[in-house]
XYZ file of C-alpha atoms in Angstrom:
693
model
C 25.996 -55.459 15.173
C 26.806 -54.486 11.593
C 24.519 -53.700 8.701
C 25.396 -57.014 7.100
C 24.260 -58.826 10.241
C 20.952 -56.921 10.237
C 20.395 -57.801 6.602
C 21.341 -61.415 7.383
C 18.689 -61.500 10.084
C 16.162 -60.120 7.633
C 17.046 -62.585 4.861
C 14.500 -65.253 5.913
C 11.800 -62.603 5.658
C 12.796 -61.151 2.315
C 10.964 -63.773 0.274
C 7.837 -62.875 2.197
C 8.574 -59.153 2.551
C 10.396 -58.088 -0.566
C 9.645 -54.357 0.120
C 12.607 -54.388 2.544
C 14.796 -54.069 -0.524
C 13.403 -50.572 -0.960
C 14.537 -49.376 2.471
C 17.393 -46.914 2.105
C 20.832 -48.064 3.204
C 21.289 -44.988 5.421
C 18.048 -45.774 7.214
C 19.092 -49.388 7.742
C 22.467 -48.306 9.132
C 21.009 -45.786 11.564
C 18.186 -48.101 12.650
C 20.715 -50.841 13.264
C 22.827 -48.519 15.433
C 19.779 -47.336 17.401
C 18.542 -50.867 18.119
C 22.048 -52.043 18.962
C 22.567 -49.181 21.434
C 19.120 -49.818 22.928
C 19.622 -53.571 23.402
C 23.202 -53.311 24.648
C 24.147 -54.424 28.161
C 24.437 -50.743 29.068
C 21.994 -48.908 26.767
C 23.071 -45.461 25.646
C 21.183 -42.442 26.942
C 19.924 -41.238 23.562
C 18.536 -44.722 22.732
C 16.770 -44.862 26.097
C 15.234 -41.446 25.377
C 14.051 -42.604 21.954
C 12.508 -45.717 23.479
C 11.019 -43.759 26.372
C 9.251 -41.444 23.904
C 7.495 -44.456 22.370
C 3.697 -44.476 22.740
C 2.693 -47.164 25.232
C -0.547 -48.857 26.192
C -2.572 -46.758 28.632
C -5.675 -47.102 30.746
C -9.364 -46.436 29.901
C -9.248 -48.341 26.627
C -12.973 -48.988 26.911
C -13.497 -45.215 27.072
C -11.653 -44.721 23.771
C -8.038 -44.282 24.876
C -6.601 -46.319 22.030
C -4.128 -43.907 20.425
C -0.621 -43.977 21.920
C 1.014 -40.682 21.051
C 4.188 -40.927 23.109
C 6.374 -37.866 23.669
C 7.076 -35.738 20.603
C 9.495 -33.337 22.317
C 11.525 -36.073 23.998
C 11.898 -37.892 20.682
C 13.238 -34.829 18.874
C 15.664 -34.039 21.699
C 17.361 -37.455 21.415
C 20.630 -37.216 19.457
C 23.309 -39.816 18.875
C 26.666 -38.651 20.358
C 28.392 -38.858 16.976
C 25.833 -36.453 15.506
C 25.032 -38.882 12.715
C 21.289 -38.781 13.351
C 18.662 -37.671 15.824
C 15.188 -38.755 16.785
C 12.292 -38.375 14.351
C 8.694 -38.726 15.502
C 6.477 -40.986 13.394
C 3.008 -42.444 13.760
C 2.159 -45.999 12.829
C -1.454 -46.575 11.841
C -2.437 -49.977 13.211
C -5.542 -52.104 12.673
C -6.492 -54.889 15.076
C -9.843 -56.658 15.193
C -12.027 -53.575 14.759
C -9.595 -51.200 16.442
C -7.987 -48.544 14.286
C -5.403 -46.675 16.304
C -2.018 -44.985 16.043
C 1.257 -45.518 17.860
C 3.939 -42.848 18.103
C 7.476 -44.189 17.695
C 10.867 -42.519 17.594
C 13.175 -43.504 14.721
C 16.333 -42.077 13.106
C 15.640 -38.979 11.025
C 17.342 -40.552 8.004
C 14.309 -42.799 7.478
C 11.333 -41.828 5.339
C 7.674 -42.771 5.700
C 8.020 -45.738 3.330
C 11.096 -47.011 5.182
C 9.344 -46.939 8.543
C 6.237 -48.628 7.127
C 8.308 -51.492 5.729
C 10.403 -51.969 8.864
C 7.327 -51.836 11.100
C 5.524 -54.455 9.010
C 8.572 -56.698 9.425
C 8.484 -55.974 13.174
C 12.120 -54.858 13.227
C 11.570 -52.351 16.039
C 11.995 -54.360 19.232
C 13.464 -53.980 22.702
C 14.744 -57.390 23.726
C 11.777 -59.478 22.569
C 9.141 -56.810 23.093
C 7.812 -55.202 19.917
C 7.352 -51.434 19.721
C 3.984 -52.213 18.140
C 2.480 -54.327 20.894
C -1.162 -55.301 20.251
C -4.071 -54.869 22.661
C -4.655 -57.732 25.124
C -7.346 -60.321 24.421
C -9.591 -58.661 27.018
C -10.374 -55.936 24.488
C -10.129 -57.803 21.173
C -10.930 -61.219 19.785
C -7.297 -61.784 18.878
C -4.468 -60.246 20.894
C -1.704 -61.176 18.478
C -2.909 -60.099 15.053
C -2.217 -56.441 14.352
C -1.519 -54.975 10.950
C 0.515 -51.816 10.351
C -1.046 -50.079 7.380
C 1.080 -46.945 7.028
C 3.591 -44.753 8.815
C 3.515 -40.948 8.773
C 6.427 -38.950 10.083
C 6.080 -35.456 11.540
C 7.978 -32.790 9.626
C 7.588 -30.019 12.197
C 7.131 -27.181 9.721
C 5.007 -27.796 6.640
C 6.541 -27.012 3.273
C 6.248 -23.410 2.108
C 5.426 -23.279 -1.597
C 4.631 -20.244 -3.757
C 0.999 -20.186 -2.634
C 1.959 -20.273 1.047
C 4.571 -17.558 0.465
C 1.984 -15.300 -1.193
C -0.480 -15.877 1.645
C 2.207 -15.147 4.215
C 3.100 -11.941 2.386
C -0.557 -10.817 2.250
C -0.975 -11.602 5.953
C 2.034 -9.449 6.828
C 0.992 -6.619 4.495
C -2.257 -6.155 6.410
C -0.274 -5.786 9.595
C 2.202 -3.324 8.102
C -0.437 -1.164 6.389
C -2.344 -0.262 9.594
C 0.933 0.521 11.357
C 1.982 2.741 8.453
C -1.427 4.418 8.272
C -1.449 5.022 12.024
C 2.016 6.607 11.993
C 1.104 8.699 8.951
C -2.143 9.963 10.485
C -0.344 10.818 13.720
C 2.361 12.669 11.771
C -0.222 14.701 9.835
C -2.047 15.623 13.022
C 1.226 16.567 14.746
C 2.202 18.744 11.778
C -1.069 20.657 11.945
C -0.755 21.105 15.694
C 2.768 22.391 15.152
C 1.457 24.866 12.565
C -1.110 26.047 15.129
C 1.490 26.459 17.929
C 1.354 29.602 20.141
C 4.470 30.960 18.453
C 2.365 31.720 15.390
C 0.126 33.987 17.479
C 2.880 36.140 19.094
C 2.539 39.917 18.391
C 4.821 41.239 15.669
C 7.501 43.821 16.502
C 7.124 47.281 14.973
C 10.551 47.092 13.432
C 8.774 44.295 11.571
C 10.739 42.172 9.223
C 7.508 41.546 7.288
C 5.030 43.969 5.907
C 1.360 43.812 6.816
C 0.471 42.446 3.365
C 2.994 39.631 3.706
C 1.586 38.809 7.118
C -1.951 38.617 5.719
C -0.749 36.287 2.985
C 0.978 34.092 5.557
C -2.155 33.909 7.684
C -4.312 33.051 4.693
C -1.903 30.229 3.789
C -2.133 28.954 7.355
C -5.902 29.068 7.199
C -5.877 27.153 3.926
C -3.601 24.525 5.401
C -5.757 24.186 8.512
C -8.958 24.025 6.476
C -7.391 21.376 4.282
C -6.548 19.344 7.352
C -10.039 19.715 8.757
C -11.422 18.234 5.573
C -8.966 15.332 5.530
C -7.919 14.733 9.095
C -8.478 11.454 10.850
C -11.103 12.366 13.420
C -12.390 10.096 16.183
C -15.582 9.558 14.242
C -15.721 10.138 10.514
C -19.085 10.973 9.029
C -20.241 8.583 6.330
C -21.922 11.445 4.527
C -18.706 13.322 3.790
C -16.943 12.490 0.553
C -13.758 14.222 -0.357
C -12.524 13.138 -3.780
C -8.804 13.291 -4.494
C -7.691 12.882 -8.055
C -3.919 12.836 -7.653
C -1.838 9.796 -6.793
C -0.640 11.397 -3.562
C -4.217 12.228 -2.671
C -5.291 8.627 -3.227
C -2.331 7.400 -1.167
C -3.239 9.822 1.607
C -6.832 8.590 1.614
C -5.777 4.926 1.560
C -3.343 5.271 4.445
C -5.930 7.055 6.547
C -8.418 4.256 5.836
C -5.983 1.867 7.518
C -5.189 4.101 10.490
C -6.188 3.002 13.970
C -7.253 6.569 14.777
C -10.107 6.137 12.318
C -11.048 2.495 12.795
C -10.855 1.949 16.536
C -13.475 4.579 17.469
C -15.986 2.978 15.110
C -15.665 -0.217 17.150
C -16.002 1.453 20.544
C -19.220 3.224 19.577
C -21.886 1.168 21.335
C -25.028 2.838 20.007
C -27.135 0.590 17.775
C -27.888 1.660 14.228
C -31.025 3.729 13.819
C -34.117 1.625 13.243
C -32.368 -1.693 13.984
C -33.726 -3.775 16.857
C -31.258 -3.408 19.733
C -31.860 -7.019 20.823
C -30.478 -8.206 17.478
C -26.888 -7.685 18.667
C -27.396 -9.814 21.761
C -28.984 -12.618 19.758
C -26.111 -12.537 17.265
C -23.346 -12.647 19.884
C -24.974 -15.354 22.015
C -25.523 -17.459 18.879
C -21.853 -17.034 18.033
C -20.866 -18.139 21.547
C -23.144 -21.171 21.145
C -21.399 -22.092 17.899
C -17.958 -21.675 19.506
C -19.087 -23.979 22.302
C -20.125 -26.601 19.765
C -16.861 -26.357 17.830
C -14.813 -26.519 21.035
C -16.326 -29.893 21.854
C -16.623 -31.251 18.321
C -13.116 -30.373 17.139
C -11.540 -31.773 20.303
C -13.364 -35.054 19.663
C -11.880 -35.331 16.174
C -8.451 -36.397 17.379
C -7.589 -34.993 20.798
C -9.635 -36.878 23.412
C -8.412 -39.908 25.324
C -12.017 -40.834 26.216
C -13.820 -40.090 22.974
C -16.239 -43.020 23.424
C -17.212 -41.657 26.807
C -17.753 -38.249 25.183
C -20.031 -39.764 22.551
C -22.031 -41.696 25.118
C -22.439 -38.708 27.412
C -22.880 -35.783 25.009
C -24.398 -36.888 21.726
C -27.659 -38.336 23.019
C -28.203 -36.253 26.134
C -30.295 -33.054 25.855
C -28.551 -31.650 28.945
C -25.521 -31.098 26.717
C -27.447 -29.087 24.140
C -25.026 -26.212 24.785
C -22.108 -28.427 23.800
C -23.456 -29.136 20.317
C -25.065 -25.766 19.619
C -28.460 -27.426 19.742
C -29.539 -30.469 17.725
C -26.641 -29.647 15.537
C -25.825 -25.968 15.254
C -29.138 -24.181 15.497
C -27.062 -21.061 16.119
C -26.249 -21.060 12.394
C -29.965 -20.939 11.594
C -30.243 -17.932 13.877
C -27.509 -16.329 11.772
C -29.495 -17.084 8.622
C -32.589 -15.508 10.175
C -30.675 -12.330 11.068
C -29.061 -12.271 7.629
C -32.461 -12.510 5.935
C -33.837 -9.731 8.150
C -30.901 -7.425 7.380
C -30.816 -8.272 3.669
C -34.480 -7.355 3.306
C -33.971 -4.135 5.245
C -30.895 -3.179 3.216
C -32.621 -3.678 -0.137
C -35.800 -1.910 1.039
C -33.710 1.122 2.038
C -32.023 1.143 -1.379
C -35.385 0.905 -3.128
C -36.740 3.690 -0.924
C -33.938 6.036 -2.064
C -34.259 4.994 -5.700
C -36.516 7.080 -7.925
C -37.451 4.107 -10.098
C -37.938 1.529 -7.359
C -36.230 -1.852 -7.657
C -34.236 -1.892 -10.898
C -31.340 -3.880 -12.304
C -28.950 -1.142 -11.195
C -30.263 -1.232 -7.631
C -30.069 -5.024 -7.577
C -26.473 -5.077 -8.828
C -25.495 -2.394 -6.340
C -27.099 -4.410 -3.551
C -25.226 -7.589 -4.518
C -21.922 -5.782 -5.005
C -22.220 -4.243 -1.556
C -22.756 -7.702 -0.111
C -19.714 -9.107 -1.899
C -17.636 -6.154 -0.727
C -18.821 -6.869 2.795
C -18.082 -10.609 2.764
C -15.122 -11.302 0.547
C -12.172 -9.135 1.694
C -12.091 -10.567 5.214
C -13.164 -14.010 3.975
C -10.245 -14.282 1.557
C -7.843 -12.739 4.055
C -8.826 -15.427 6.574
C -7.738 -18.050 4.021
C -4.388 -16.308 3.590
C -4.053 -16.096 7.352
C -4.700 -19.812 7.801
C -2.276 -20.828 5.045
C 0.407 -18.381 6.149
C 0.091 -19.117 9.862
C -0.184 -22.891 9.546
C 2.864 -22.947 7.261
C 5.180 -21.431 9.880
C 3.868 -23.159 13.018
C 6.091 -25.980 14.350
C 3.401 -28.621 14.795
C 3.686 -31.523 17.206
C 2.282 -35.032 17.435
C -1.260 -34.063 16.343
C -0.552 -32.343 13.045
C -2.938 -34.184 10.705
C -6.036 -31.960 11.023
C -4.110 -28.731 10.468
C -2.301 -30.220 7.464
C -5.643 -31.399 6.089
C -7.025 -27.848 6.158
C -3.817 -26.375 4.772
C -3.728 -28.794 1.834
C -7.411 -28.179 1.121
C -6.842 -24.431 0.887
C -3.916 -24.964 -1.466
C -6.132 -27.036 -3.720
C -9.600 -25.411 -3.761
C -9.203 -21.845 -2.448
C -10.813 -20.599 -5.665
C -14.154 -22.176 -4.687
C -14.226 -19.771 -1.726
C -13.463 -16.855 -4.025
C -16.534 -17.647 -6.136
C -18.591 -18.655 -3.068
C -19.217 -22.143 -4.408
C -17.525 -24.054 -1.591
C -20.871 -25.473 -0.443
C -21.076 -27.434 -3.733
C -17.434 -28.052 -4.710
C -15.319 -30.502 -2.711
C -17.500 -30.166 0.391
C -15.722 -32.845 2.438
C -12.311 -31.384 1.586
C -13.120 -27.696 1.368
C -10.918 -24.769 2.336
C -11.953 -23.343 5.715
C -14.846 -25.784 5.839
C -16.911 -23.586 8.170
C -17.216 -20.915 5.436
C -19.883 -22.955 3.640
C -22.163 -20.597 5.553
C -20.933 -17.601 3.529
C -21.630 -19.370 0.237
C -25.166 -20.178 1.366
C -25.680 -16.669 2.671
C -24.748 -15.020 -0.632
C -26.814 -17.497 -2.639
C -29.767 -16.627 -0.398
C -29.110 -12.935 -1.046
C -29.651 -13.594 -4.742
C -33.300 -14.420 -4.024
C -34.104 -11.321 -1.953
C -34.598 -8.957 -4.959
C -37.240 -11.316 -6.380
C -39.097 -11.394 -3.051
C -38.952 -7.601 -2.714
C -40.056 -7.163 -6.336
C -43.176 -9.262 -5.771
C -43.782 -7.514 -2.461
C -43.850 -4.162 -4.272
C -46.121 -5.473 -7.032
C -48.549 -7.868 -5.392
C -48.989 -9.078 -1.828
C -50.817 -12.111 -3.149
C -47.861 -12.950 -5.390
C -45.553 -12.657 -2.374
C -47.681 -15.121 -0.405
C -47.644 -17.594 -3.287
C -43.874 -17.268 -3.761
C -43.157 -17.603 -0.036
C -45.347 -20.675 0.276
C -43.761 -22.240 -2.808
C -40.230 -21.660 -1.513
C -41.058 -23.088 1.911
C -42.708 -26.169 0.411
C -39.820 -26.710 -2.019
C -37.244 -26.576 0.781
C -39.386 -28.843 2.978
C -39.902 -31.404 0.208
C -36.252 -31.609 -0.848
C -35.065 -31.925 2.746
C -37.645 -34.594 3.554
C -36.724 -36.657 0.472
C -32.994 -36.449 1.218
C -33.552 -37.375 4.866
C -35.653 -40.383 3.918
C -33.317 -41.583 1.169
C -30.071 -41.295 3.158
C -31.580 -41.936 6.632
C -29.913 -38.781 7.891
C -29.240 -38.683 11.658
C -31.115 -36.014 13.591
C -29.386 -35.020 16.832
C -25.866 -36.393 16.383
C -24.513 -36.607 12.834
C -21.198 -37.910 14.187
C -22.612 -41.279 15.234
C -21.363 -44.627 14.021
C -23.184 -44.492 10.672
C -20.238 -43.246 8.676
C -21.936 -43.036 5.284
C -25.032 -41.316 6.676
C -22.802 -38.816 8.455
C -20.984 -37.985 5.215
C -24.295 -37.599 3.408
C -25.581 -35.371 6.208
C -22.854 -32.815 5.547
C -22.500 -33.119 1.786
C -26.151 -33.459 0.742
C -28.099 -31.691 3.479
C -26.237 -29.532 5.997
C -24.318 -27.369 3.512
C -26.926 -27.119 0.753
C -28.888 -23.869 0.270
C -32.107 -25.594 -0.789
C -32.187 -27.385 2.585
C -31.217 -24.358 4.704
C -33.287 -21.644 3.026
C -36.218 -21.675 5.450
C -34.664 -19.555 8.276
C -33.390 -16.948 5.800
C -36.842 -16.612 4.211
C -38.388 -16.233 7.675
C -36.031 -13.283 8.262
C -36.884 -11.676 4.915
C -40.631 -11.954 5.464
C -40.354 -10.763 9.070
C -38.636 -7.546 7.990
C -41.157 -7.022 5.176
C -43.882 -7.266 7.799
C -42.142 -4.869 10.205
C -40.720 -2.341 7.723
C -43.833 -0.281 6.934
C -45.643 -0.845 10.222
C -46.000 2.517 11.939
C -48.642 1.638 14.541
C -48.146 -0.827 17.377
C -49.164 -4.344 16.326
C -49.248 -6.013 19.741
C -52.106 -4.351 21.600
C -51.816 -5.857 25.067
C -49.818 -8.160 27.293
C -52.161 -11.091 26.649
C -51.187 -11.188 22.963
C -47.521 -10.813 23.847
C -47.683 -13.553 26.492
C -49.391 -15.913 24.059
C -46.692 -15.248 21.464
C -43.916 -15.822 24.000
C -45.527 -19.067 25.121
C -45.752 -20.359 21.551
C -42.142 -19.357 20.841
C -40.797 -21.056 23.981
C -42.798 -24.226 23.306
C -41.524 -24.308 19.719
C -37.894 -23.982 20.846
C -38.407 -26.639 23.514
C -39.984 -28.981 20.963
C -37.112 -28.477 18.499
C -34.536 -29.383 21.136
C -36.342 -32.207 22.948
C -37.740 -34.046 19.916
C -34.235 -34.386 18.463
C -33.363 -36.756 21.318
C -36.590 -38.759 21.323
C -37.313 -39.387 17.636
C -36.120 -42.740 16.338
C -33.588 -42.194 13.536
C -31.633 -45.449 13.397
C -30.853 -47.054 10.069
C -33.143 -50.028 10.621
C -36.164 -48.053 11.824
C -35.986 -44.579 10.329
C -39.387 -43.122 11.187
C -41.560 -40.640 9.224
C -41.350 -38.394 12.300
C -37.595 -38.100 11.728
C -38.227 -37.065 8.117
C -40.738 -34.379 9.109
C -38.535 -33.150 11.957
C -35.474 -32.876 9.723
C -37.441 -30.854 7.179
C -39.107 -28.483 9.646
C -37.050 -27.984 12.789
C -34.646 -25.305 11.527
C -37.416 -23.151 10.086
C -39.466 -23.582 13.265
C -36.474 -22.525 15.355
C -35.990 -19.431 13.176
C -39.666 -18.522 13.538
C -39.347 -18.676 17.336
C -36.254 -16.451 17.305
C -38.088 -14.147 14.877
C -40.827 -13.735 17.468
C -38.238 -12.660 20.053
C -36.961 -9.974 17.657
C -40.507 -8.831 16.891
C -41.592 -8.756 20.536
C -38.503 -6.796 21.595
C -39.099 -4.299 18.794
C -42.728 -3.921 19.901
C -41.736 -3.238 23.497
C -42.844 -6.576 24.929
C -39.402 -8.104 25.349
C -39.272 -7.695 29.120
C -36.218 -9.202 30.796
C -35.073 -10.806 27.519
C -34.976 -7.433 25.763
C -33.099 -5.881 28.696
C -30.412 -8.564 28.585
C -30.168 -8.708 24.796
C -29.862 -4.909 24.574
C -26.793 -4.558 26.791
C -24.230 -2.225 25.262
C -21.511 -4.890 25.391
C -23.368 -6.891 22.719
C -23.128 -3.944 20.300
C -19.349 -3.939 20.611
C -19.054 -7.702 20.189
C -21.573 -7.764 17.324
C -19.321 -5.432 15.317
C -16.515 -7.984 15.436
C -18.767 -11.071 15.187
C -18.063 -11.690 11.483
C -14.307 -11.789 12.055
C -14.859 -13.950 15.145
C -16.893 -16.461 13.153
C -14.166 -16.746 10.521
C -11.250 -17.042 12.909
C -12.509 -19.104 15.851
C -12.178 -22.561 14.180
C -8.641 -21.636 13.108
C -7.716 -20.893 16.717
C -9.329 -24.097 17.992
C -7.495 -26.199 15.384
C -4.274 -24.351 16.220
C -4.642 -25.079 19.931
C -5.549 -28.727 19.370
C -2.733 -29.233 16.872
C -0.088 -27.942 19.282
C -0.981 -30.499 21.974
C 1.576 -33.239 22.610
C -0.742 -35.398 24.670
C -4.415 -36.264 24.439
C -6.945 -34.249 26.425
C -9.414 -35.834 28.821
C -13.029 -34.846 28.325
C -14.809 -33.533 31.378
C -17.397 -30.816 31.778
C -15.018 -28.518 33.643
C -12.225 -29.004 31.087
C -14.549 -28.156 28.204
C -15.882 -25.146 30.115
C -12.389 -23.759 30.602
C -11.508 -24.469 26.983
C -14.671 -22.692 25.852
C -13.910 -19.547 27.848
C -10.314 -19.569 26.640
C -11.346 -19.970 23.008
C -13.933 -17.187 23.400
C -11.353 -14.805 24.846
C -8.784 -15.497 22.132
C -11.499 -15.343 19.468
C -12.734 -11.914 20.572
C -9.186 -10.530 20.785
C -8.248 -11.874 17.346
C -11.625 -10.861 15.904
C -11.121 -7.315 17.160
C -7.691 -7.202 15.541
C -8.972 -8.504 12.195
C -11.908 -6.110 12.227
C -9.665 -3.110 12.833
C -6.820 -4.211 10.556
C -8.790 -5.616 7.606
C -12.576 -5.289 7.696
C -12.927 -1.614 8.646
C -10.184 -0.405 6.262
C -11.937 -2.142 3.361
C -15.199 -0.515 4.371
C -13.419 2.858 4.262
C -11.926 2.076 0.858
C -15.345 1.030 -0.428
C -16.818 4.308 0.769
C -13.957 6.268 -0.810
C -14.394 4.503 -4.153
C -18.150 5.053 -3.992
C -17.602 8.756 -3.398
C -15.206 9.004 -6.340
C -17.656 7.142 -8.572
C -20.482 9.496 -7.647
C -18.150 12.462 -8.064
C -17.323 11.401 -11.616
C -20.984 10.774 -12.328
C -21.812 14.337 -11.360
C -19.163 15.841 -13.665
């Protein structure tokens, strides 16, 4: 069959489908050859492979198995014997009587997205009389014949690498090369000193002596100077934070920088499992378990985006069942509110310590120093994680489920600057770069309020009570009004109310004025605990009563989310009150656990939460939070077939994601976070050194 014959067959359709004129001639030629070889009396092997890789109707349609991905690898391996073209994997987006699904087809690689869309609309792709785009039977739809192809998207394998991606890739590699260089340099310096201290230097001198006694003394003094110099600058297993050695030369600065990146310096700081002095030891356990809870939620949620072949079954089983509270991190990510509580507690403690060491109390200088320290803590690893995502996702050969990863990559290309200024919780929220980092923007914006709270605390306890009450009421009122106006879902913001779900994330979930309550609970808790010298809890009766109230509060927060009516048609006042209060109430209950453990009434909970392993994992928890969604998206995007949801499958995925997250988090902490902390300390020392001159 020639091209002219194909065009002749299409002629009756041209007056109804004029876009066929825009299909490239090369695409028409190759498509004609493919269909001819497929429909021949003896079909050719490559054409059979291309047809075999086509996505076909499967079972469990009622459970949500509507997407037909086909076989990505088989499609790409099909090549015409002449070498003129090979298989290209494309997805057709099809709409049929309420169904919106995709079909993977294999077409010649000379065709573009627009070509495939046009040819699919004209139903050119057929084997005998069977269309590649066969609709669902009438059992599942009102009409089994009407299906509309809206668009075709073809997989490119590797995403395009532009200047931004190249820069990110370069930065990602630099922070692998620098630690290697620093490690080799530190080892070389240590080896040189050991060589200088070798036994040969201590051999007795012969009396025929080639050197005089004075020359020998000079040599020894030079050796002592060299050894003393090394002792001041060597990379020891643990480097004291109180020692500042200021180097003014370029080589001195280079030496200091390389040692900041050395593994000899950074690894031991991770392995040290002792908690910081004065910090509740149970805090590390709470932080790590909250992180694991969030990873569990993201494992389930991100798989449901595009990777499940029974997504309707997942929604029916998980979203409205309190048994699966672990799979959603509570009535939607209560673990994040625990993070806000801990952040408020630590922010208050950090600023109180600065004020304590300041002669003038809380001043503008102290406040700026406090905020700069927080930025220096958050931003280096935060921005590096963006570079890592862009660089890594640009060089990964993606398969048949590439859309989510490309969505995140394109978002970072477009609005990475909102992350730099920590405004990504207000700017382009639905299409933000590293969408999970809205938490960091909220956290820093909360930090801006801590100096005001501490200032009033130092001036007037009554003023502090008034401010705290006002802030709580303001957050409660705004959240309640938003919940009532948009009818925000309570337990499962991924239900069928599409607009309410969007509003949940853009107007409530990511906004600081709705999430401030847990942070303020942490600030006030630390203010209460900071100057308390005597034991507050006097007996076990008080402690037991507090534990009972905390457990009942946590139970109420979880259970009420699944019993309160929050449908669009009957959105109850109880849903409004719950939405406005439940996160703060949860934080207050967790705050009690911290307080009770600090007071010595933690019991079994304190014993478990104070295990040494939590201290190690808590040190890498920030890197783990930043990187775990990237790893989940990476894993999901490399799948060629859909996954089937079951409890055991999700459990195995969760453990696998946790393991890879902790390994990658450890690497990022050692390679990026700890070196920047060392550089910050070095710069601080130099600044103070100049101030003293």
